[in-house]
PDB file of C-alpha atoms in Angstrom:
ATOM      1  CA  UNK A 413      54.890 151.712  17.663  1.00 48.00           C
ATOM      2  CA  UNK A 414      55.349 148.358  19.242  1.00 51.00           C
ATOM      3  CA  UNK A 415      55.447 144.738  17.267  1.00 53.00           C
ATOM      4  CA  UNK A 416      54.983 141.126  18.453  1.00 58.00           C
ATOM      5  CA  UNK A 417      54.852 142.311  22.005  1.00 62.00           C
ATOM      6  CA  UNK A 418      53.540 138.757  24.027  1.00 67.00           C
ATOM      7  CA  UNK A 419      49.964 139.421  24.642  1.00 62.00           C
ATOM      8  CA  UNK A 420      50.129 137.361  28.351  1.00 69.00           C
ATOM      9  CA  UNK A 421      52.403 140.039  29.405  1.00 67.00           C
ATOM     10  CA  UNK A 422      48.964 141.875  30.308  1.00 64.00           C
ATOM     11  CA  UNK A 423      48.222 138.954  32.952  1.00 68.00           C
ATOM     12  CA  UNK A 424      51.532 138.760  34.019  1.00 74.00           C
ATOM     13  CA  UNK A 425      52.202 142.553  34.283  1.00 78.00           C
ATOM     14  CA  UNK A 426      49.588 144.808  34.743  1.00 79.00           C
ATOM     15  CA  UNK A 427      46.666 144.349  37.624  1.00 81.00           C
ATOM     16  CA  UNK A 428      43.138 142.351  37.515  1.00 82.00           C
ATOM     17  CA  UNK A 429      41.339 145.786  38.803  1.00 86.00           C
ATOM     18  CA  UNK A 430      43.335 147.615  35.514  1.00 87.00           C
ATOM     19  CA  UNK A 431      43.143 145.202  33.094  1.00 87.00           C
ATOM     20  CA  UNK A 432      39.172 144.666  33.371  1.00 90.00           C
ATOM     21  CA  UNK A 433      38.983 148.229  33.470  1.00 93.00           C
ATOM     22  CA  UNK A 434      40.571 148.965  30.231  1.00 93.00           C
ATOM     23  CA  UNK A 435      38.650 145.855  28.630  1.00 92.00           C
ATOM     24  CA  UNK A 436      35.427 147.261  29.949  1.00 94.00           C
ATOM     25  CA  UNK A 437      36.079 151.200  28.251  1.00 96.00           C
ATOM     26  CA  UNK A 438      37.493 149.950  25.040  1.00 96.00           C
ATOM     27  CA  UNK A 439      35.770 147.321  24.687  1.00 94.00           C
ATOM     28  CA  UNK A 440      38.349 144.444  24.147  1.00 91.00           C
ATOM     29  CA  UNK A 441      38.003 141.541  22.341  1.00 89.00           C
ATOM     30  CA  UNK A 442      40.994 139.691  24.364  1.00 85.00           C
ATOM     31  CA  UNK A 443      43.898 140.483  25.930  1.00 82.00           C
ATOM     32  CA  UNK A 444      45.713 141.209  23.033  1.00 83.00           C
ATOM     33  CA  UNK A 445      43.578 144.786  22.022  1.00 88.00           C
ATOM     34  CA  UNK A 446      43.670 145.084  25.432  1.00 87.00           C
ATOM     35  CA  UNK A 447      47.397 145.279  25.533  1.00 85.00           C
ATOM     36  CA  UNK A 448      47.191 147.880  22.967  1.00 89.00           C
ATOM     37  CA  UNK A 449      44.311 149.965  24.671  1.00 92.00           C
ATOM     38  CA  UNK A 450      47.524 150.274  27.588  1.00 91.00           C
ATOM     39  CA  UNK A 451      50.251 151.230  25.225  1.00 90.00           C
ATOM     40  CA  UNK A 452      47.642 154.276  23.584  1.00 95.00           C
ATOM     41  CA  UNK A 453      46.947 154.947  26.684  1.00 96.00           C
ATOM     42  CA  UNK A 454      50.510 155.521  27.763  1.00 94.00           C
ATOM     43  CA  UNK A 455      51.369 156.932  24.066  1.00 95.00           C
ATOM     44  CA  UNK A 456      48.700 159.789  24.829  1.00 97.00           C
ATOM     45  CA  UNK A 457      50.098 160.440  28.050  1.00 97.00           C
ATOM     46  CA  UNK A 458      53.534 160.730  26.827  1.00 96.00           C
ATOM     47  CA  UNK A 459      52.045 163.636  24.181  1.00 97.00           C
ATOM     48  CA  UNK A 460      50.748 165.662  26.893  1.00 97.00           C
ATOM     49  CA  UNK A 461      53.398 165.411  29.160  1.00 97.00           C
ATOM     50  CA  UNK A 462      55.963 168.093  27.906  1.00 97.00           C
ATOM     51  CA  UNK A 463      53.026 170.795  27.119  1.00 97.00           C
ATOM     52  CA  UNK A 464      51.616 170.295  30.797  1.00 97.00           C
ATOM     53  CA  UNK A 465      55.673 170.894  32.025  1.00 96.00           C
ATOM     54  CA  UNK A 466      55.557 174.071  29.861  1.00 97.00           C
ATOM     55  CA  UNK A 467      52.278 175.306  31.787  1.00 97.00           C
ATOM     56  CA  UNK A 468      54.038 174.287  34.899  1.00 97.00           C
ATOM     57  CA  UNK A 469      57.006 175.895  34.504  1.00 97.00           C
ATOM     58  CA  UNK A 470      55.972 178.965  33.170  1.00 97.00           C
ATOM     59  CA  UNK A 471      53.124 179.310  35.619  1.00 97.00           C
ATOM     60  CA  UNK A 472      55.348 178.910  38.885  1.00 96.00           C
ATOM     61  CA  UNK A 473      58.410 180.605  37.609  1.00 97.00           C
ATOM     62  CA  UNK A 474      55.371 183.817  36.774  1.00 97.00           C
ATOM     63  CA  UNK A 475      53.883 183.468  39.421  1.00 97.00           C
ATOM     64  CA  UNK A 476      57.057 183.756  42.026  1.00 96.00           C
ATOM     65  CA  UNK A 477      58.424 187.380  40.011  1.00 96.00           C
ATOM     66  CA  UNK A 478      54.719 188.242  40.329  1.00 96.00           C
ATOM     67  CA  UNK A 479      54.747 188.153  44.436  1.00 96.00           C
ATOM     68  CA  UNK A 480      58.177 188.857  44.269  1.00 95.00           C
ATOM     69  CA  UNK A 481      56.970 192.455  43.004  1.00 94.00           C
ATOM     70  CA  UNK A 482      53.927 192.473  45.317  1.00 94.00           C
ATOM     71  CA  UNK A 483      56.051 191.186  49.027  1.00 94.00           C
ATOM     72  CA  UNK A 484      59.562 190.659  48.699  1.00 91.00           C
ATOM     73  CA  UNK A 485      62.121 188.398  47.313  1.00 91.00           C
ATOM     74  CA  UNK A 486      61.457 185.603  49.885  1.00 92.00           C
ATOM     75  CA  UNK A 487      57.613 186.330  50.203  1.00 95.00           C
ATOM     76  CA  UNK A 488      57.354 182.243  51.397  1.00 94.00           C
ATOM     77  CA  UNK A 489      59.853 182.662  54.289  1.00 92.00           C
ATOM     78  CA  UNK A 490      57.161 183.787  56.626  1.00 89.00           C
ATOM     79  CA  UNK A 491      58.528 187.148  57.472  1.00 87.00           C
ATOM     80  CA  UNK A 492      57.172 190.564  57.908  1.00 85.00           C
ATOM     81  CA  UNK A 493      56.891 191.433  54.529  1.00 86.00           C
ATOM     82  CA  UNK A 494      55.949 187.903  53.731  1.00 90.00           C
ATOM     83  CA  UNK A 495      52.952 186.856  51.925  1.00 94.00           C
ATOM     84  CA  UNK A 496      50.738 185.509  54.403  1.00 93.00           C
ATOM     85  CA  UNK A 497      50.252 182.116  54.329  1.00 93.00           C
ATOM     86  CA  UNK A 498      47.730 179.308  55.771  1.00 93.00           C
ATOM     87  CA  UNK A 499      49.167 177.529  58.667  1.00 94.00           C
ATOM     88  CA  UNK A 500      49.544 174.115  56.584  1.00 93.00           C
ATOM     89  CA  UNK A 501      50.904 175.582  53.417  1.00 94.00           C
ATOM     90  CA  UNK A 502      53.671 178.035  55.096  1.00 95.00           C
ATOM     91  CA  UNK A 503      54.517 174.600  57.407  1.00 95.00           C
ATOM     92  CA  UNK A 504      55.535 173.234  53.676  1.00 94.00           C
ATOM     93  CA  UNK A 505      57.528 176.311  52.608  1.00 94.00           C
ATOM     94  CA  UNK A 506      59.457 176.542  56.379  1.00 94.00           C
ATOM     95  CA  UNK A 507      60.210 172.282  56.108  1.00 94.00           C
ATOM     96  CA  UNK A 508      61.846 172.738  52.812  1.00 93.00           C
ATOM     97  CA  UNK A 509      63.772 175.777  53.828  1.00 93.00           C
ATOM     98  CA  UNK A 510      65.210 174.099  57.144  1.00 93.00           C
ATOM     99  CA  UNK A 511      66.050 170.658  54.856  1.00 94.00           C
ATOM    100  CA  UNK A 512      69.753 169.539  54.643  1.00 92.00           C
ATOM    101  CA  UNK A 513      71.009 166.941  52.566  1.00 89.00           C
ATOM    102  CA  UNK A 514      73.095 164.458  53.310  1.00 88.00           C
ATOM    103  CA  UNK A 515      76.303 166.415  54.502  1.00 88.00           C
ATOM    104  CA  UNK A 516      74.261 168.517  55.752  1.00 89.00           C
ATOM    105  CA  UNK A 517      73.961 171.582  53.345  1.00 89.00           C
ATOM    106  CA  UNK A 518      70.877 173.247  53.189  1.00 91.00           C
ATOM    107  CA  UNK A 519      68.393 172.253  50.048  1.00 91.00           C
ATOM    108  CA  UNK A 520      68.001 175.505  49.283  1.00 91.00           C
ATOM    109  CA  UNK A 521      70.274 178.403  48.803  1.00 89.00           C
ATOM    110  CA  UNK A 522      68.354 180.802  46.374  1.00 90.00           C
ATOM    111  CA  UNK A 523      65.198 181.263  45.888  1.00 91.00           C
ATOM    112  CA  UNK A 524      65.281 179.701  42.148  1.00 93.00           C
ATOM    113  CA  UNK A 525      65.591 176.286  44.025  1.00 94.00           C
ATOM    114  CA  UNK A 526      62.496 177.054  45.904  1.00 94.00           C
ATOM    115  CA  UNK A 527      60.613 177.579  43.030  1.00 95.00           C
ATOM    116  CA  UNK A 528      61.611 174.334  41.764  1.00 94.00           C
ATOM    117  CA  UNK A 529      61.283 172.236  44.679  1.00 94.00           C
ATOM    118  CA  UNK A 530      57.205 173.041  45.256  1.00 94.00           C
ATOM    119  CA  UNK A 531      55.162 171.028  43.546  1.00 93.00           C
ATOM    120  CA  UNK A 532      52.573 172.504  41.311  1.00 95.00           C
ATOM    121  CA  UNK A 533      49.565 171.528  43.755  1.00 94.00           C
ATOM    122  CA  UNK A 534      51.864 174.224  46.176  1.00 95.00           C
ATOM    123  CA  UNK A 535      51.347 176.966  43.409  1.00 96.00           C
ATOM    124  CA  UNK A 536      47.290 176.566  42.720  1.00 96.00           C
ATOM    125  CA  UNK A 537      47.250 176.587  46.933  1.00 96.00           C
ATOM    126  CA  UNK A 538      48.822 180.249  46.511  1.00 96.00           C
ATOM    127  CA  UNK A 539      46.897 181.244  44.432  1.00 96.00           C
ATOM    128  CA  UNK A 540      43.784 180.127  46.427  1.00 95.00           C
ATOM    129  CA  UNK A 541      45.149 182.188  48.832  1.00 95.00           C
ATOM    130  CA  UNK A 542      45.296 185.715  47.077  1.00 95.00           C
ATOM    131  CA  UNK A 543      44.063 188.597  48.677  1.00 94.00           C
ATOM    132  CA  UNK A 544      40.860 189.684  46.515  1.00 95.00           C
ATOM    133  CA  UNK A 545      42.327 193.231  46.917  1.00 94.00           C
ATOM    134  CA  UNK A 546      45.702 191.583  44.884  1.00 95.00           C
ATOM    135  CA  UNK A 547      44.143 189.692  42.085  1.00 96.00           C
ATOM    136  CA  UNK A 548      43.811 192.066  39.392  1.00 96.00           C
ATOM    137  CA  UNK A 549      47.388 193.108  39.612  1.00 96.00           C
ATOM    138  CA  UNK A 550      48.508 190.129  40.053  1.00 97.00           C
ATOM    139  CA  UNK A 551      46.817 188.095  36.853  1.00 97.00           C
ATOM    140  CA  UNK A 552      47.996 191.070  35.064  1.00 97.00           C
ATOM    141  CA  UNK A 553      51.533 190.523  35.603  1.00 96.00           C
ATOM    142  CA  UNK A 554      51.336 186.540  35.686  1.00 97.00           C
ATOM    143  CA  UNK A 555      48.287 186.104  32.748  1.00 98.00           C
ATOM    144  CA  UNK A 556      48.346 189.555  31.127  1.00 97.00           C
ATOM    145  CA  UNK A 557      46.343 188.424  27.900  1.00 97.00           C
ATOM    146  CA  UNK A 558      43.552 186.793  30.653  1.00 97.00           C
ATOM    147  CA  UNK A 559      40.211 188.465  28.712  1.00 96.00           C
ATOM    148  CA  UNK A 560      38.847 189.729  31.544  1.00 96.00           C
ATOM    149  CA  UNK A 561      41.619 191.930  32.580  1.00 95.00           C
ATOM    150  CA  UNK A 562      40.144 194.182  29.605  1.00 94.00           C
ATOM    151  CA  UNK A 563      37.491 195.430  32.186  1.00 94.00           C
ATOM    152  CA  UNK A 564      39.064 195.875  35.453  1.00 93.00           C
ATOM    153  CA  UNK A 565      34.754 196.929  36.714  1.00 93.00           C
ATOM    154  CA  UNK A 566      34.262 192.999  35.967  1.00 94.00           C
ATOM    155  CA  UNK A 567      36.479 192.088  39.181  1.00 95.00           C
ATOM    156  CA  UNK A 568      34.154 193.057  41.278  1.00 93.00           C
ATOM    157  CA  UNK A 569      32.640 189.821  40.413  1.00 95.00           C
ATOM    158  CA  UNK A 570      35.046 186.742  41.245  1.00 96.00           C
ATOM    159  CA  UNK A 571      32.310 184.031  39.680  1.00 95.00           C
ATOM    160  CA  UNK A 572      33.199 185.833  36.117  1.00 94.00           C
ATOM    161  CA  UNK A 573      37.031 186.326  36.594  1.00 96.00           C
ATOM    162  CA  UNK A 574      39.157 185.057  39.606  1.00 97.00           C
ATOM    163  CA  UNK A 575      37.482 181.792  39.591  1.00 96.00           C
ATOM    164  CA  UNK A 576      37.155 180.546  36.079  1.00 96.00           C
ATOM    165  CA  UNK A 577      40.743 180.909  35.740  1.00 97.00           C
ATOM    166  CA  UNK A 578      41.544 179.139  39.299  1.00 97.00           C
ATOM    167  CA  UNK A 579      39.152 176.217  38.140  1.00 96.00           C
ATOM    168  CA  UNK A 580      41.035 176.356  34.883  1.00 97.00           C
ATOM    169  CA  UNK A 581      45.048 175.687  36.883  1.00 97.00           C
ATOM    170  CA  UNK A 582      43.329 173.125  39.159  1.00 97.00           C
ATOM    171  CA  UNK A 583      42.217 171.060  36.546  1.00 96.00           C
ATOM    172  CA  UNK A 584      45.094 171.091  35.042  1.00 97.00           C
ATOM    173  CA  UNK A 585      46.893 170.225  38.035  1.00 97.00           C
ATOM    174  CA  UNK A 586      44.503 167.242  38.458  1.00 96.00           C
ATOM    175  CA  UNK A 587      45.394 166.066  34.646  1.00 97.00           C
ATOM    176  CA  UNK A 588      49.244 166.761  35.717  1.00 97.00           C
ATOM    177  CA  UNK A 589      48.273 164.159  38.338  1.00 96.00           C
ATOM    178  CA  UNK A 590      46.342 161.537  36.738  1.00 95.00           C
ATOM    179  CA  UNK A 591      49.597 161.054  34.066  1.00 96.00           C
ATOM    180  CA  UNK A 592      52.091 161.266  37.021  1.00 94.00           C
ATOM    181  CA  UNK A 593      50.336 158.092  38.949  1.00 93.00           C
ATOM    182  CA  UNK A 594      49.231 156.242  35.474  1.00 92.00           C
ATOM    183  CA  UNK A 595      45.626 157.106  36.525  1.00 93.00           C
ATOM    184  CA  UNK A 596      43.026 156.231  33.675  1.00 94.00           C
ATOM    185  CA  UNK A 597      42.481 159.511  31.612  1.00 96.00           C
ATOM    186  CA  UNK A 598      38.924 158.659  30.596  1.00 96.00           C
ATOM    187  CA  UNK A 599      37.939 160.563  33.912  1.00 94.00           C
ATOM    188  CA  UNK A 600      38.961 163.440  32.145  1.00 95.00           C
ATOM    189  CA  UNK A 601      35.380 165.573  31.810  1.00 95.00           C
ATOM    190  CA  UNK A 602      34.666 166.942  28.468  1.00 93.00           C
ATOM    191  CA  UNK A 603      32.096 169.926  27.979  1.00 92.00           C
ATOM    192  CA  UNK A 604      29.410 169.726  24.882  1.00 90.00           C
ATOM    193  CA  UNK A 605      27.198 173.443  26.110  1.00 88.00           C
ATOM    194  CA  UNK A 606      29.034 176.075  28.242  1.00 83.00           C
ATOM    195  CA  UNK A 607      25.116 175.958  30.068  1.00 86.00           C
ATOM    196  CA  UNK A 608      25.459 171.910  30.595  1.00 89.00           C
ATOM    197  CA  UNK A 609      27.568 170.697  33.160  1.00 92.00           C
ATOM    198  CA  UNK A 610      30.888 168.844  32.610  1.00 92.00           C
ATOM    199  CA  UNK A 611      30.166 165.401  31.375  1.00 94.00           C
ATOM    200  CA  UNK A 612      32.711 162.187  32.138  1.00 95.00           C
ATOM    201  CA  UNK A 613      33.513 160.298  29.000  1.00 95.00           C
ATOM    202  CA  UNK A 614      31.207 157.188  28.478  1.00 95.00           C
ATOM    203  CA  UNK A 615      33.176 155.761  25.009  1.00 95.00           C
ATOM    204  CA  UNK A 616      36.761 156.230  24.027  1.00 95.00           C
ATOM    205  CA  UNK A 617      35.570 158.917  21.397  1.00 94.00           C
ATOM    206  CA  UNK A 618      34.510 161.140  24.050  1.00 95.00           C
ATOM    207  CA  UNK A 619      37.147 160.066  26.021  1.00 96.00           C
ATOM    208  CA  UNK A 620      39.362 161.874  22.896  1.00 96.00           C
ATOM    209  CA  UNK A 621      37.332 164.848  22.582  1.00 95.00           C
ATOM    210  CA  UNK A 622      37.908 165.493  26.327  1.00 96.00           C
ATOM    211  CA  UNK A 623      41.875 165.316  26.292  1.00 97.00           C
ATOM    212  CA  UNK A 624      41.025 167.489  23.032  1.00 96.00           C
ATOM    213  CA  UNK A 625      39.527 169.979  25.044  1.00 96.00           C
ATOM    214  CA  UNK A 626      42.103 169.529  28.024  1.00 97.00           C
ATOM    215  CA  UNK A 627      44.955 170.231  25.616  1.00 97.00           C
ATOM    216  CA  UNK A 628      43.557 173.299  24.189  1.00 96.00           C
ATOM    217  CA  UNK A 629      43.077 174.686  27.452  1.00 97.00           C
ATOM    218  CA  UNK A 630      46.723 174.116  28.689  1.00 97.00           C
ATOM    219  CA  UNK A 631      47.331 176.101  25.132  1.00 97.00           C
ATOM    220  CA  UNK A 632      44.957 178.675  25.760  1.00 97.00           C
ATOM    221  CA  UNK A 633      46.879 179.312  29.518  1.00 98.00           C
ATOM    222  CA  UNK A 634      50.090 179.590  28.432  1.00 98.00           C
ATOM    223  CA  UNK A 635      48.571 182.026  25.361  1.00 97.00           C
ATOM    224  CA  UNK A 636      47.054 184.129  28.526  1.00 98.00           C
ATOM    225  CA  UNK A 637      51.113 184.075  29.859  1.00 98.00           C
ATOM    226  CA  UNK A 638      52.785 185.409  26.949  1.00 97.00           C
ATOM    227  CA  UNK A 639      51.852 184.433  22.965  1.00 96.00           C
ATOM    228  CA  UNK A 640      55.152 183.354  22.278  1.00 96.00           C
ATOM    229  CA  UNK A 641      54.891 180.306  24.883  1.00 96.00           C
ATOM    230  CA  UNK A 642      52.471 178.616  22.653  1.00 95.00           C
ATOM    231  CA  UNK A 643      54.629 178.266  20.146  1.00 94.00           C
ATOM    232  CA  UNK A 644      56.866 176.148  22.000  1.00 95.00           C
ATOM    233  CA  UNK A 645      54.143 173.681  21.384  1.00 96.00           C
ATOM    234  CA  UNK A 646      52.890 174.392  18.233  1.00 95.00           C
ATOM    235  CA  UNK A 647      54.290 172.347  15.277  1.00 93.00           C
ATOM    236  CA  UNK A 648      56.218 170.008  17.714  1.00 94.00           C
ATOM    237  CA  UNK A 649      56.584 166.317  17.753  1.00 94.00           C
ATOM    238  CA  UNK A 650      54.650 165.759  20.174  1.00 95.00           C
ATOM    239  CA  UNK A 651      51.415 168.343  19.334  1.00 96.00           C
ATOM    240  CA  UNK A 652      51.054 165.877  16.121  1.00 95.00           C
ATOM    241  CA  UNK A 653      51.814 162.971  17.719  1.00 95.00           C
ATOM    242  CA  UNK A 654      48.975 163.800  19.932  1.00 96.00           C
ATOM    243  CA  UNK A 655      46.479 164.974  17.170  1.00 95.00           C
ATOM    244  CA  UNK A 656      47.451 161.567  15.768  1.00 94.00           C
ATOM    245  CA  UNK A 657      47.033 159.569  18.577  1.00 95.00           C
ATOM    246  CA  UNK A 658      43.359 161.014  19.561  1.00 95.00           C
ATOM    247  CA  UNK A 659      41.716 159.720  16.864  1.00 94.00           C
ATOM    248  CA  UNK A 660      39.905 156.440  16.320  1.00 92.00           C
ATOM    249  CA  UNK A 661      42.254 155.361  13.528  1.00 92.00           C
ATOM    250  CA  UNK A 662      44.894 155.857  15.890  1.00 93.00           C
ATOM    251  CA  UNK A 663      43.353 154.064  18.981  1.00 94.00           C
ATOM    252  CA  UNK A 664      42.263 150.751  16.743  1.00 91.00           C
ATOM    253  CA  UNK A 665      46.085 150.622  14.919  1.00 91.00           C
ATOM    254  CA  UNK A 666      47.332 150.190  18.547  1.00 90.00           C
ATOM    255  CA  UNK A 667      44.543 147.606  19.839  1.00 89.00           C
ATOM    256  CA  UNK A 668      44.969 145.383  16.478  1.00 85.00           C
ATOM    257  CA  UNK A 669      48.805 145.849  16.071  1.00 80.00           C
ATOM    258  CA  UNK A 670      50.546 146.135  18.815  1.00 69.00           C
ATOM    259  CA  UNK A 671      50.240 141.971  19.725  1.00 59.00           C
ATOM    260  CA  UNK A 672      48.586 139.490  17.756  1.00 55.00           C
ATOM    261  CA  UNK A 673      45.008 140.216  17.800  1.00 46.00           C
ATOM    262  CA  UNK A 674      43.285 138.004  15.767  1.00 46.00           C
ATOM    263  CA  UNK A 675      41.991 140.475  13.655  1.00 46.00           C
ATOM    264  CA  UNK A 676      43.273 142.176  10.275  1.00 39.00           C
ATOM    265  CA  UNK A 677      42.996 145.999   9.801  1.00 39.00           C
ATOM    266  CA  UNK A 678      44.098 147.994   6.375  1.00 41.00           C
ATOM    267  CA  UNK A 679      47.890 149.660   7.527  1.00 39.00           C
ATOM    268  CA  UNK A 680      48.318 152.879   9.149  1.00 41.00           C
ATOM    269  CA  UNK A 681      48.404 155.670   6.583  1.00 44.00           C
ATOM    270  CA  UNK A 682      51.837 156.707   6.938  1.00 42.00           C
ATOM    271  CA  UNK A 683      51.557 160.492   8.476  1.00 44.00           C
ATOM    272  CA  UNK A 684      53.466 163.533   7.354  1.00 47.00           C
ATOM    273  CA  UNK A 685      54.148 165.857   9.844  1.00 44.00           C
ATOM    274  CA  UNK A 686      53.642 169.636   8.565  1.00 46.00           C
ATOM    275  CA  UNK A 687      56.640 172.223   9.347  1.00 49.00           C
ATOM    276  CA  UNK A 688      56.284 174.645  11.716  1.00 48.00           C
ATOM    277  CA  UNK A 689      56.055 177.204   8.665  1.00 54.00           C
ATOM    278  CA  UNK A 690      53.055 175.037   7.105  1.00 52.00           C
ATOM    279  CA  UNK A 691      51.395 174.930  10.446  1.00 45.00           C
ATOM    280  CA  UNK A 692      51.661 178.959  10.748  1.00 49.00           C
ATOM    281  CA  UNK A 693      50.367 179.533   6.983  1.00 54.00           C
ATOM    282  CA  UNK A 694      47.625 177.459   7.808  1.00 48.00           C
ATOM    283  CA  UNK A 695      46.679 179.014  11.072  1.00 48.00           C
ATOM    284  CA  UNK A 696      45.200 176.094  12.435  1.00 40.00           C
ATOM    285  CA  UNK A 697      47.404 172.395  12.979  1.00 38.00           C
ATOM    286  CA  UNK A 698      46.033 169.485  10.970  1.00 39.00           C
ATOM    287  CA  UNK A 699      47.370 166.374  10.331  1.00 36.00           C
ATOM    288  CA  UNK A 700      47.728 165.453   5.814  1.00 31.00           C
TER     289      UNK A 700
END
């Protein structure tokens, strides 16, 4: 947690259009809480980061076995036995094949450094681009806990399987992207009824309950993948950090301590993390 930070380093650092736009949402008093809105901001992001990796990760390096199975080893390369691919998308996967670095190597000799190179925006496009006739088999070797693979009949009906879990990947891709470019997470839609549409956070506590609801989804895909993955998230650093962080108590230590605000507030309970065997006993992670 930073101390004594200057608060004019706002002014001098960050622009008009973001600084009046993180006054506006959490309500700063003055630049100071505004300076602290930014670092909770960035603290949140930082939290997220390594579970949205894990999705990533996991969901390409799936994902490539999966079609591996289905075409062939190189089903990107265009090929006979190739998946086919839209025009625009198999341009990307033929450009990064024919690249050469400097002394004039090629970038990639294997596919493992293909499936490292794409971005994850190149995965959700495969996906999009799944033969309906290959779905089922497919989610059942990439997602085999998905809950509608218990009733294959129910695939007859994309609106109740394919799609729910395509929406799911692209919106975590578009999280993925709002941390990458610093991009304010409040546009991060949170759901209240599973009949009411998606609603965009109007106050930072709604703003929480979305990345909440965000974070439990990335936990619920990789739980879909294989149960195990979860738990390299659960009971981590950064799982409590971020439980800590998304609450208002968290949010108002950074805006009145992290410069000189003007304003007193009682200190920050000190926080004791639970062990990963307390978390387990307990079945669900709290903070004590």
């Amino acid at each position: 947690m930073p101390h004594n930070i200057p608060a004019s380093v706002v002014t001098d650092t960050f622009s008009l259009a973001r600084i009046s736009a993180f006054h506006a949402f959490f309500k700063a008093e003055n630049q100071a809480q505004c300076l602290g809105a930014l670092v909770w901001h960035q603290s949140v992001a930082a939290a997220m980061w390594p579970l949205i990796c894990l999705v990533e990760i996991s969901l390409r390096n799936r994902l490539h076995v999966g079609l591996s199975r289905m075409y062939a080893a190189a089903w990107y390369a265009g090929a006979r036995n190739s998946m086919p691919l839209q025009t625009k998308l198999q341009s990307r996967a033929d450009e990064l094949l024919s690249a050469t670095d400097a002394a004039g190597n090629a970038r990639i000799g294997c596919p493992d450094d293909f499936v490292a190179a794409m971005s994850f925006g190149f995965w959700v496009e495969v996906l999009r681009q799944v033969h309906v006739n290959r779905r089922y088999r497919l989610v059942e070797a990439i997602f085999p806990n998905y809950g509608p693979l218990k009733d294959k009949k129910l695939w007859a009906d994309a609106a109740k399987t394919w799609i729910p879990l395509l929406r799911r990947l692209e919106r975590h891709k578009r999280v993925r992207d709002q941390i990458g470019h610093h991009t304010p997470l409040w546009n991060i839609k949170y759901t209240v009824r599973e009949t009411e549409p998606p609603r965009v956070p109007k106050s930072p506590g709604a703003m929480m309950l979305a990345l909440r609801q965000e974070v439990s989804s990335l936990r619920q895909t990789l739980l879909d993948m294989d149960v195990s993955l979860a738990r390299l998230w659960d009971g981590t650093f950064f799982q409590q950090a971020f439980l800590q962080l998304t609450t208002t108590n968290g949010l108002y230590y950074y805006m009145y301590h992290t410069a000189d605000s003007g304003k007193v507030l009682r200190p920050f309970r000190e926080t004791r993390y639970l062990s990963i065997a307390e978390l387990q006993a307990s079945g669900v992670p709290r903070l004590v």
